Short mmCIF file of C-alpha atoms and ligand atoms in Angstrom, two decimals:
data_model
loop_
_atom_site.label_atom_id
_atom_site.label_comp_id
_atom_site.label_asym_id
_atom_site.label_seq_id
_atom_site.Cartn_x
_atom_site.Cartn_y
_atom_site.Cartn_z
CA UNK A 1 -10.95 -12.07 16.41
CA UNK A 2 -7.78 -10.85 14.70
CA UNK A 3 -5.53 -13.73 15.73
CA UNK A 4 -4.00 -15.57 12.79
CA UNK A 5 -3.02 -19.23 12.88
CA UNK A 6 0.23 -20.27 11.23
CA UNK A 7 0.94 -23.89 12.08
CA UNK A 8 4.62 -24.53 11.55
CA UNK A 9 4.54 -27.80 13.53
CA UNK A 10 1.78 -29.20 11.32
CA UNK A 11 4.15 -28.67 8.36
CA UNK A 12 6.71 -31.12 9.78
CA UNK A 13 6.78 -34.64 8.34
CA UNK A 14 3.89 -36.84 9.45
CA UNK A 15 6.01 -38.82 11.94
CA UNK A 16 6.26 -35.75 14.23
CA UNK A 17 2.62 -35.95 15.32
CA UNK A 18 -0.81 -37.48 14.84
CA UNK A 19 -3.65 -35.36 13.55
CA UNK A 20 -6.31 -35.40 16.22
CA UNK A 21 -9.52 -33.46 16.80
CA UNK A 22 -10.47 -32.76 20.40
CA UNK A 23 -13.56 -34.58 21.70
CA UNK A 24 -16.78 -32.59 21.82
CA UNK A 25 -17.77 -31.45 25.30
CA UNK A 26 -21.43 -32.27 25.98
CA UNK A 27 -22.28 -29.25 28.12
CA UNK A 28 -19.40 -26.77 28.25
CA UNK A 29 -19.38 -24.12 30.94
CA UNK A 30 -16.78 -21.42 31.29
CA UNK A 31 -14.81 -21.28 34.52
CA UNK A 32 -12.28 -18.65 33.54
CA UNK A 33 -11.21 -16.70 30.49
CA UNK A 34 -7.92 -14.81 30.64
CA UNK A 35 -8.88 -11.54 28.96
CA UNK A 36 -5.49 -9.87 29.29
CA UNK A 37 -3.71 -12.83 27.72
CA UNK A 38 -6.37 -13.09 24.99
CA UNK A 39 -5.69 -9.44 24.11
CA UNK A 40 -1.95 -10.03 24.01
CA UNK A 41 -2.43 -12.98 21.65
CA UNK A 42 -4.85 -11.19 19.34
CA UNK A 43 -7.93 -13.28 20.21
CA UNK A 44 -9.40 -10.31 22.02
CA UNK A 45 -10.81 -10.26 25.53
CA UNK A 46 -14.43 -10.12 24.32
CA UNK A 47 -13.89 -12.98 21.90
CA UNK A 48 -12.44 -15.34 24.50
CA UNK A 49 -15.29 -14.46 26.89
CA UNK A 50 -17.93 -14.99 24.17
CA UNK A 51 -19.55 -18.04 22.55
CA UNK A 52 -16.78 -18.63 20.00
CA UNK A 53 -14.17 -18.48 22.74
CA UNK A 54 -16.11 -21.03 24.75
CA UNK A 55 -16.50 -23.24 21.68
CA UNK A 56 -12.75 -23.24 20.98
CA UNK A 57 -11.65 -23.75 24.58
CA UNK A 58 -14.06 -26.65 25.11
CA UNK A 59 -13.00 -28.35 21.88
CA UNK A 60 -16.45 -27.98 20.33
CA UNK A 61 -15.59 -25.80 17.34
CA UNK A 62 -12.24 -24.98 15.84
CA UNK A 63 -11.54 -21.43 14.70
CA UNK A 64 -10.52 -21.18 11.08
CA UNK A 65 -6.84 -21.91 10.64
CA UNK A 66 -6.57 -24.41 13.49
CA UNK A 67 -5.06 -27.82 12.56
CA UNK A 68 -5.32 -29.92 15.72
CA UNK A 69 -2.63 -32.51 16.38
CA UNK A 70 -1.02 -34.53 19.16
CA UNK A 71 2.77 -34.21 19.35
CA UNK A 72 5.05 -37.23 19.60
CA UNK A 73 7.74 -37.27 22.27
CA UNK A 74 9.62 -39.65 24.53
CA UNK A 75 11.33 -39.12 27.85
CA UNK A 76 13.05 -40.24 31.00
CA UNK A 77 10.48 -40.53 33.78
CA UNK A 78 12.20 -40.62 37.19
CA UNK A 79 15.34 -41.65 35.35
CA UNK A 80 13.71 -44.56 33.50
CA UNK A 81 13.63 -44.42 29.72
CA UNK A 82 10.21 -44.44 28.01
CA UNK A 83 10.62 -44.53 24.22
CA UNK A 84 7.14 -43.25 23.48
CA UNK A 85 5.05 -40.79 25.47
CA UNK A 86 3.48 -38.00 23.41
CA UNK A 87 0.41 -35.84 23.96
CA UNK A 88 -1.90 -38.38 25.57
CA UNK A 89 -4.38 -35.90 27.02
CA UNK A 90 -3.59 -32.77 25.05
CA UNK A 91 -4.12 -31.48 21.56
CA UNK A 92 -2.22 -28.64 19.92
CA UNK A 93 -4.79 -26.55 18.05
CA UNK A 94 -2.08 -24.66 16.22
CA UNK A 95 0.16 -21.62 16.52
CA UNK A 96 -1.07 -18.09 16.72
CA UNK A 97 0.90 -15.09 15.52
CA UNK A 98 0.23 -12.34 18.04
CA UNK A 99 -0.16 -8.72 16.93
CA UNK A 100 3.49 -8.08 17.85
CA UNK A 101 4.63 -10.99 15.66
CA UNK A 102 5.38 -13.44 18.47
CA UNK A 103 4.39 -17.07 17.90
CA UNK A 104 2.46 -19.07 20.52
CA UNK A 105 1.15 -22.62 20.75
CA UNK A 106 -2.52 -22.93 21.69
CA UNK A 107 -3.15 -26.29 23.34
CA UNK A 108 -6.17 -27.94 24.92
CA UNK A 109 -5.26 -30.11 27.89
CA UNK A 110 -7.85 -32.74 28.82
CA UNK A 111 -9.78 -32.85 25.54
CA UNK A 112 -9.78 -36.60 25.01
CA UNK A 113 -7.78 -39.54 23.77
CA UNK A 114 -5.08 -39.42 21.13
CA UNK A 115 -2.96 -42.19 19.60
CA UNK A 116 -0.48 -41.49 22.46
CA UNK A 117 -2.96 -42.02 25.30
CA UNK A 118 -1.90 -45.60 26.01
CA UNK A 119 -4.37 -46.69 28.71
CA UNK A 120 -5.40 -43.18 29.79
CA UNK A 121 -8.74 -41.56 29.03
CA UNK A 122 -7.17 -38.39 27.65
CA UNK A 123 -9.28 -36.28 30.01
CA UNK A 124 -8.56 -34.04 32.94
CA UNK A 125 -10.61 -33.30 36.01
CA UNK A 126 -11.30 -29.95 37.53
CA UNK A 127 -8.69 -30.15 40.32
CA UNK A 128 -5.52 -30.32 38.21
CA UNK A 129 -6.96 -27.87 35.68
CA UNK A 130 -7.51 -25.22 38.35
CA UNK A 131 -4.16 -25.99 39.99
CA UNK A 132 -2.34 -25.41 36.70
CA UNK A 133 -4.42 -22.32 35.94
CA UNK A 134 -3.61 -20.72 39.30
CA UNK A 135 0.02 -21.73 39.61
CA UNK A 136 1.06 -20.99 36.02
CA UNK A 137 -0.56 -17.54 36.16
CA UNK A 138 1.02 -16.92 39.57
CA UNK A 139 4.42 -17.81 38.12
CA UNK A 140 3.85 -15.36 35.27
CA UNK A 141 2.91 -12.64 37.78
CA UNK A 142 6.14 -13.41 39.67
CA UNK A 143 8.04 -12.78 36.43
CA UNK A 144 9.13 -16.40 35.95
CA UNK A 145 9.10 -17.85 32.42
CA UNK A 146 6.13 -20.18 32.13
CA UNK A 147 3.36 -21.54 29.97
CA UNK A 148 0.17 -19.54 30.46
CA UNK A 149 -3.50 -20.34 31.05
CA UNK A 150 -5.91 -18.82 28.53
CA UNK A 151 -9.09 -20.50 29.72
CA UNK A 152 -10.61 -23.20 31.88
CA UNK A 153 -13.94 -24.86 31.16
CA UNK A 154 -16.09 -27.61 32.59
CA UNK A 155 -16.98 -30.13 29.91
CA UNK A 156 -20.26 -31.25 31.51
CA UNK A 157 -18.93 -34.79 31.62
CA UNK A 158 -17.69 -36.87 34.54
CA UNK A 159 -14.23 -38.41 34.54
CA UNK A 160 -13.30 -41.25 36.86
CA UNK A 161 -10.27 -41.11 39.13
CA UNK A 162 -9.54 -43.63 41.89
CA UNK A 163 -13.13 -44.84 41.67
CA UNK A 164 -14.63 -41.35 42.08
CA UNK A 165 -16.63 -39.44 39.48
CA UNK A 166 -15.05 -36.00 39.07
CA UNK A 167 -16.10 -33.00 37.02
CA UNK A 168 -14.30 -33.12 33.67
CA UNK A 169 -12.47 -29.94 32.65
CA UNK A 170 -10.16 -28.56 29.98
CA UNK A 171 -7.31 -26.09 30.34
CA UNK A 172 -6.31 -24.01 27.34
CA UNK A 173 -2.56 -23.69 27.62
CA UNK A 174 -0.39 -21.18 25.81
CA UNK A 175 3.34 -21.74 25.34
CA UNK A 176 6.05 -20.24 23.22
CA UNK A 177 6.27 -23.90 22.11
CA UNK A 178 5.66 -27.34 23.55
CA UNK A 179 8.94 -28.73 22.24
CA UNK A 180 10.63 -30.66 25.03
CA UNK A 181 13.90 -32.42 25.68
CA UNK A 182 11.75 -35.52 25.17
CA UNK A 183 10.83 -34.39 21.64
CA UNK A 184 14.51 -34.58 20.69
CA UNK A 185 14.88 -37.87 22.52
CA UNK A 186 12.01 -39.35 20.55
CA UNK A 187 13.88 -38.91 17.28
CA UNK A 188 17.35 -39.58 18.67
CA UNK A 189 16.18 -42.97 19.95
CA UNK A 190 14.92 -43.76 16.45
CA UNK A 191 18.25 -42.64 14.94
CA UNK A 192 16.21 -40.24 12.82
CA UNK A 193 18.92 -37.69 12.06
CA UNK A 194 16.80 -35.98 9.43
CA UNK A 195 14.08 -35.23 11.99
CA UNK A 196 16.68 -34.09 14.54
CA UNK A 197 18.07 -31.65 12.00
CA UNK A 198 14.60 -30.31 11.16
CA UNK A 199 13.73 -29.93 14.83
CA UNK A 200 17.05 -28.24 15.60
CA UNK A 201 16.65 -25.75 12.77
CA UNK A 202 13.09 -25.10 13.94
CA UNK A 203 13.93 -24.37 17.58
CA UNK A 204 16.90 -22.20 16.62
CA UNK A 205 14.71 -20.06 14.35
CA UNK A 206 11.86 -20.04 16.83
CA UNK A 207 13.57 -19.62 20.20
CA UNK A 208 17.29 -18.96 19.82
CA UNK A 209 17.85 -17.11 16.53
CA UNK A 210 21.29 -15.97 17.70
CA UNK A 211 22.50 -19.59 17.73
CA UNK A 212 24.15 -20.76 14.53
CA UNK A 213 25.10 -24.34 15.35
CA UNK A 214 23.67 -27.20 17.44
CA UNK A 215 26.41 -26.51 20.00
CA UNK A 216 25.35 -22.87 20.26
CA UNK A 217 21.76 -24.04 20.65
CA UNK A 218 22.84 -26.32 23.49
CA UNK A 219 24.70 -23.44 25.14
CA UNK A 220 21.60 -21.24 24.92
CA UNK A 221 19.24 -23.91 26.28
CA UNK A 222 21.64 -24.69 29.15
CA UNK A 223 21.73 -21.00 30.07
CA UNK A 224 17.95 -20.59 29.83
CA UNK A 225 17.35 -23.62 32.05
CA UNK A 226 20.01 -22.60 34.56
CA UNK A 227 18.38 -19.19 34.93
CA UNK A 228 14.92 -20.75 35.15
CA UNK A 229 15.86 -23.15 37.94
CA UNK A 230 17.50 -20.32 39.89
CA UNK A 231 14.22 -18.40 39.57
CA UNK A 232 12.28 -21.40 40.89
CA UNK A 233 14.57 -21.65 43.91
CA UNK A 234 14.24 -17.93 44.57
CA UNK A 235 10.49 -18.29 45.21
CA UNK A 236 10.55 -21.72 46.87
CA UNK A 237 9.03 -23.52 43.89
CA UNK A 238 9.28 -27.29 43.56
CA UNK A 239 8.27 -28.57 40.13
CA UNK A 240 7.82 -32.12 41.37
CA UNK A 241 8.11 -34.04 38.12
CA UNK A 242 11.16 -32.85 36.23
CA UNK A 243 11.13 -35.69 33.74
CA UNK A 244 12.82 -34.90 30.43
CA UNK A 245 9.41 -34.76 28.74
CA UNK A 246 8.47 -31.99 31.15
CA UNK A 247 11.46 -29.77 30.34
CA UNK A 248 10.77 -27.20 27.66
CA UNK A 249 13.46 -26.25 25.14
CA UNK A 250 12.22 -22.64 25.24
CA UNK A 251 13.12 -22.32 28.93
CA UNK A 252 9.55 -21.95 30.18
CA UNK A 253 8.21 -23.79 33.20
CA UNK A 254 5.88 -26.48 31.86
CA UNK A 255 3.57 -29.19 33.23
CA UNK A 256 2.18 -28.19 36.57
CA UNK A 257 1.32 -31.53 38.13
CA UNK A 258 2.38 -32.21 41.71
CA UNK A 259 4.22 -28.87 41.88
CA UNK A 260 4.18 -26.83 45.05
CA UNK A 261 5.57 -23.76 46.75
CA UNK A 262 7.28 -24.52 50.04
CA UNK A 263 5.90 -23.12 53.23
CA UNK A 264 8.72 -23.74 55.73
CA UNK A 265 12.13 -23.98 54.15
CA UNK A 266 14.06 -27.19 53.76
CA UNK A 267 16.36 -28.08 50.87
CA UNK A 268 15.20 -31.69 50.76
CA UNK A 269 11.51 -30.74 50.72
CA UNK A 270 9.34 -32.95 48.47
CA UNK A 271 5.58 -32.80 47.98
CA UNK A 272 4.87 -35.20 45.13
CA UNK A 273 3.30 -38.44 46.26
CA UNK A 274 5.14 -40.36 43.56
CA UNK A 275 8.61 -38.96 44.35
CA UNK A 276 9.42 -41.51 47.03
CA UNK A 277 13.20 -40.97 46.95
CA UNK A 278 13.28 -37.20 46.65
CA UNK A 279 14.71 -37.24 43.13
CA UNK A 280 12.95 -33.94 42.44
CA UNK A 281 13.35 -32.32 45.88
CA UNK A 282 13.71 -28.53 46.08
CA UNK A 283 17.49 -28.55 46.36
CA UNK A 284 17.97 -31.35 43.83
CA UNK A 285 16.45 -29.35 40.99
CA UNK A 286 19.69 -27.85 39.64
CA UNK A 287 21.42 -31.27 39.37
CA UNK A 288 18.36 -32.79 37.77
CA UNK A 289 18.15 -30.00 35.23
CA UNK A 290 21.79 -30.56 34.34
CA UNK A 291 21.13 -34.30 34.00
CA UNK A 292 18.17 -33.60 31.69
CA UNK A 293 20.31 -31.24 29.64
CA UNK A 294 22.94 -33.94 29.26
CA UNK A 295 20.21 -36.10 27.71
CA UNK A 296 19.40 -33.22 25.37
CA UNK A 297 23.08 -32.86 24.48
CA UNK A 298 23.35 -36.53 23.60
CA UNK A 299 20.44 -36.08 21.14
CA UNK A 300 22.36 -33.32 19.36
CA UNK A 301 25.61 -35.31 18.98
CA UNK A 302 24.69 -36.78 15.57
CA UNK A 303 24.45 -33.20 14.27
CA UNK A 304 27.73 -32.04 15.79
CA UNK A 305 30.28 -33.63 13.50
CA UNK A 306 33.14 -35.88 14.57
CA UNK A 307 31.94 -37.80 17.61
CA UNK A 308 34.88 -37.53 20.04
CA UNK A 309 35.16 -33.79 19.56
CA UNK A 310 31.39 -33.36 19.77
CA UNK A 311 31.22 -35.24 23.08
CA UNK A 312 34.01 -33.11 24.49
CA UNK A 313 32.35 -29.85 23.43
CA UNK A 314 28.94 -30.95 24.73
CA UNK A 315 30.44 -32.04 28.05
CA UNK A 316 32.08 -28.66 28.54
CA UNK A 317 28.81 -26.93 27.69
CA UNK A 318 26.82 -29.00 30.18
CA UNK A 319 29.52 -28.21 32.73
CA UNK A 320 28.70 -24.55 32.12
CA UNK A 321 25.28 -25.04 33.71
CA UNK A 322 26.70 -24.72 37.21
CA UNK A 323 28.39 -21.42 36.49
CA UNK A 324 25.29 -19.78 35.00
CA UNK A 325 23.09 -21.21 37.74
CA UNK A 326 25.39 -20.10 40.56
CA UNK A 327 25.67 -16.57 39.18
CA UNK A 328 21.91 -16.26 38.75
CA UNK A 329 21.23 -17.76 42.16
CA UNK A 330 23.62 -15.31 43.81
CA UNK A 331 22.10 -12.35 41.97
CA UNK A 332 18.53 -13.38 42.90
CA UNK A 333 19.20 -14.30 46.52
CA UNK A 334 21.44 -11.27 46.89
CA UNK A 335 18.48 -9.07 45.97
CA UNK A 336 16.31 -11.04 48.36
CA UNK A 337 18.51 -9.84 51.24
CA UNK A 338 18.88 -6.34 49.82
CA UNK A 339 22.21 -6.65 48.02
CA UNK A 340 22.12 -5.38 44.45
CA UNK A 341 25.48 -6.57 43.15
CA UNK A 342 26.48 -9.42 45.42
CA UNK A 343 30.13 -10.39 45.79
CA UNK A 344 31.24 -14.03 45.95
CA UNK A 345 31.63 -13.83 49.72
CA UNK A 346 27.97 -12.82 50.09
CA UNK A 347 27.03 -16.38 49.19
CA UNK A 348 28.07 -17.52 52.66
CA UNK A 349 25.84 -14.88 54.24
CA UNK A 350 22.82 -16.07 52.25
CA UNK A 351 23.56 -19.72 52.93
CA UNK A 352 23.92 -19.01 56.62
CA UNK A 353 20.41 -17.55 56.66
CA UNK A 354 19.01 -20.51 54.72
CA UNK A 355 20.68 -22.99 57.07
CA UNK A 356 19.20 -21.26 60.07
CA UNK A 357 15.79 -21.20 58.38
CA UNK A 358 16.00 -24.93 57.71
CA UNK A 359 16.82 -25.71 61.34
CA UNK A 360 14.05 -23.40 62.57
CA UNK A 361 11.52 -24.49 59.95
CA UNK A 362 11.06 -20.81 59.11
CA UNK A 363 8.55 -19.98 56.41
CA UNK A 364 10.43 -19.23 53.17
CA UNK A 365 8.19 -16.47 51.79
CA UNK A 366 7.40 -14.78 55.10
CA UNK A 367 11.01 -14.76 56.28
CA UNK A 368 12.39 -13.13 53.14
CA UNK A 369 9.55 -10.63 52.87
CA UNK A 370 9.93 -9.98 56.57
CA UNK A 371 13.52 -8.82 56.10
CA UNK A 372 12.28 -5.51 54.75
CA UNK A 373 9.27 -5.20 57.04
CA UNK A 374 10.99 -6.12 60.29
CA UNK A 375 8.95 -9.29 60.85
CA UNK A 376 11.48 -11.93 59.78
CA UNK A 377 12.61 -12.50 63.36
CA UNK A 378 9.12 -13.63 64.31
CA UNK A 379 9.41 -16.55 61.88
CA UNK A 380 12.07 -18.13 64.10
CA UNK A 381 11.11 -20.09 67.18
CA UNK A 382 14.59 -19.26 68.48
CA UNK A 383 14.93 -15.53 67.71
CA UNK A 384 18.61 -15.59 68.69
CA UNK A 385 19.25 -17.69 65.57
CA UNK A 386 17.99 -14.79 63.51
CA UNK A 387 19.63 -12.07 65.59
CA UNK A 388 23.09 -13.58 65.20
CA UNK A 389 22.69 -13.65 61.45
CA UNK A 390 21.05 -10.23 61.35
CA UNK A 391 24.04 -8.59 62.98
CA UNK A 392 26.34 -9.72 60.16
CA UNK A 393 23.71 -8.85 57.61
CA UNK A 394 23.27 -5.29 58.92
CA UNK A 395 26.99 -4.73 58.72
CA UNK A 396 26.97 -5.78 55.08
CA UNK A 397 23.81 -3.79 54.29
CA UNK A 398 25.48 -0.58 55.42
CA UNK A 399 27.30 -0.67 52.06
CA UNK A 400 24.05 -0.86 50.04
CA UNK A 401 21.86 1.92 48.72
CA UNK A 402 18.16 1.56 49.47
CA UNK A 403 18.14 -2.18 50.27
CA UNK A 404 14.47 -1.97 51.37
CA UNK A 405 13.37 -1.05 47.86
CA UNK A 406 15.45 -3.86 46.37
CA UNK A 407 13.98 -6.42 48.77
CA UNK A 408 10.42 -5.21 48.19
CA UNK A 409 10.66 -6.10 44.50
CA UNK A 410 12.57 -9.36 45.07
CA UNK A 411 10.43 -10.97 47.78
CA UNK A 412 6.76 -11.66 47.03
CA UNK A 413 4.17 -11.07 49.73
CA UNK A 414 1.86 -13.79 48.45
CA UNK A 415 2.51 -17.11 46.73
CA UNK A 416 0.01 -19.83 45.77
CA UNK A 417 0.20 -21.82 48.95
CA UNK A 418 -0.83 -25.44 48.80
CA UNK A 419 -3.47 -25.29 51.48
CA UNK A 420 -5.12 -22.41 49.64
CA UNK A 421 -5.09 -24.31 46.37
CA UNK A 422 -6.56 -27.44 47.94
CA UNK A 423 -9.31 -25.46 49.66
CA UNK A 424 -10.06 -23.64 46.40
CA UNK A 425 -10.39 -26.96 44.55
CA UNK A 426 -12.61 -28.43 47.26
CA UNK A 427 -14.97 -25.45 46.86
CA UNK A 428 -14.91 -25.60 43.07
CA UNK A 429 -15.92 -29.26 43.15
CA UNK A 430 -18.98 -28.09 45.12
CA UNK A 431 -19.61 -25.53 42.37
CA UNK A 432 -18.35 -22.55 44.39
CA UNK A 433 -15.79 -20.72 42.28
CA UNK A 434 -15.54 -17.65 44.50
CA UNK A 435 -12.34 -18.93 46.21
CA UNK A 436 -10.79 -19.47 42.76
CA UNK A 437 -11.59 -15.88 41.77
CA UNK A 438 -10.27 -14.50 45.04
CA UNK A 439 -7.08 -16.55 44.83
CA UNK A 440 -6.45 -15.34 41.28
CA UNK A 441 -6.99 -11.74 42.38
CA UNK A 442 -4.67 -12.18 45.37
CA UNK A 443 -1.86 -13.56 43.22
CA UNK A 444 -2.08 -11.07 40.35
CA UNK A 445 0.29 -8.55 41.92
CA UNK A 446 2.34 -10.67 44.32
CA UNK A 447 4.83 -7.98 45.36
CA UNK A 448 2.22 -5.38 46.34
CA UNK A 449 1.23 -5.32 49.98
CA UNK A 450 -2.56 -5.47 49.72
CA UNK A 451 -4.37 -5.40 53.09
CA UNK A 452 -7.50 -6.94 51.55
CA UNK A 453 -5.47 -10.06 50.75
CA UNK A 454 -3.64 -10.25 54.08
CA UNK A 455 -5.12 -13.69 54.77
CA UNK A 456 -3.16 -15.09 51.81
CA UNK A 457 0.12 -14.20 53.49
CA UNK A 458 -0.42 -16.68 56.28
CA UNK A 459 1.45 -19.95 56.44
CA UNK A 460 -0.80 -22.98 57.01
CA UNK A 461 -1.66 -23.98 60.56
CA UNK A 462 -0.37 -27.49 61.31
CA UNK A 463 -3.84 -28.92 60.65
CA UNK A 464 -4.06 -27.06 57.31
CA UNK A 465 -0.63 -27.98 55.98
CA UNK A 466 -0.62 -30.10 52.85
CA UNK A 467 2.01 -32.81 53.01
CA UNK A 468 1.42 -34.48 49.65
CA UNK A 469 0.49 -33.39 46.15
CA UNK A 470 -0.65 -35.65 43.34
CA UNK A 471 0.13 -35.83 39.66
CA UNK A 472 -3.49 -35.25 38.85
CA UNK A 473 -4.02 -36.78 35.47
P1 AMP B 1 2.88 -36.07 32.75
O1 AMP B 1 3.77 -36.79 33.69
O2 AMP B 1 1.66 -35.52 33.40
O3 AMP B 1 3.59 -35.05 31.98
O4 AMP B 1 2.35 -37.16 31.71
C1 AMP B 1 3.17 -38.17 31.20
C2 AMP B 1 2.52 -38.87 30.04
O5 AMP B 1 1.26 -39.44 30.42
C3 AMP B 1 2.22 -37.97 28.86
O6 AMP B 1 2.48 -38.70 27.68
C4 AMP B 1 0.76 -37.68 29.02
O7 AMP B 1 0.15 -37.33 27.80
C5 AMP B 1 0.23 -39.01 29.54
N1 AMP B 1 -1.03 -38.85 30.27
C6 AMP B 1 -1.20 -38.23 31.46
N2 AMP B 1 -2.49 -38.25 31.82
C7 AMP B 1 -3.18 -38.91 30.86
C8 AMP B 1 -4.55 -39.25 30.66
N3 AMP B 1 -5.50 -38.91 31.52
N4 AMP B 1 -4.85 -39.92 29.53
C9 AMP B 1 -3.91 -40.27 28.63
N5 AMP B 1 -2.61 -39.96 28.77
C10 AMP B 1 -2.24 -39.29 29.87
MG1 MG B 2 4.15 -33.93 30.76
#
């Protein structure tokens, strides 16, 4: 193994974290090792697939240079303030410097209690571990910024959820950092300006080196999040639990709990069982992101000089979210209908299609992909609804060069559909990991038509459709 640890977070003052070793796993068994990612990080594909890789990813032996710790953070959960959250079921092993010089956090999720566990057991069960593994890797394959999955293991121990014994598991998560809006909130709430300054300097150097002031950092984070949310919408992704502790400063998608990809399109679609009021519905995600960013901005105010002027500048910057988001949304959805450089008036054309899809309960992924293969019409129970739109669309497309090629790289053929994920988990619980392997293979190149994976293109039958997803702690 050539990977080198360099643990900048462990060098922060002690109040940033609690040193914490992962629990030992009694009988670790590998489920998956991400060889390509291990190569990219400098661990090496053979190493991660070998005994030392298994030892690290099950928490049983730390590679030299690791300095395990649980990070402190706070957050707004469903709008309610929680002054202390922190890594309650995760441990940061340290940061690796990849061969190309990039820095990555290596984290075990589900490796036991920490001082931040409150009443939780600090463990994870197989279901949520596999869900995060599949969906985060699928997001990466779709080209969407995200944390990655390096490995999944069974610990050989049972964990108890809702009165049931479940197979315990650990996910090894890789992120460009795990610093969240909630990390800033933790220190802002304690009026710890020194820590806020240290954290701000750290994230500027680590993620936004072009930023020179806290305001420029805010501007950069707002832009990164606005682009990220537009990407989510462009593939029908619903995060499900966009609490401020689940929003990464780096602009990566983080914390795959009750997340889901929509089958049929509706802007108010919600899957999460705990999101009773639709706070984190598909179409609400941009507003929620802006709200979270306003919380981030308020944390930076103490570093921004005279208060009145700082509030005014921060408010303008948060206001800039909408502009970046709208531009990115138009560019992405423009490409989805074959328009390379959409004009403002093309927005109405896209929205008209989406409105018709919502009324018709058309499948999001199949309809967009079907625009370039001629099968979109079949997704509408009332084909006239599509034909009316299509006429206007064809007129506009006449001005475009090679729209088919544009659409083929903008609209995935396969997404990690909920019913597939649930079926895969049900098999894995019975010790059959073949559906997990097949699902991973099917999602690795989501834009390539692959006849052998045709079954993964199907929308769920009514009896297969998954209505609710769970946080899965
Ligand atoms: P989440 O909503 O999944 O991001 O988690 C919110 C908070 O609950 C975080 O502080 C987690 O560390 C904590 N948490 C979630 N599951 C557990 C668990 N099984 N044991 C201890 N803490 C947990
Ligand atoms: Mg979280």
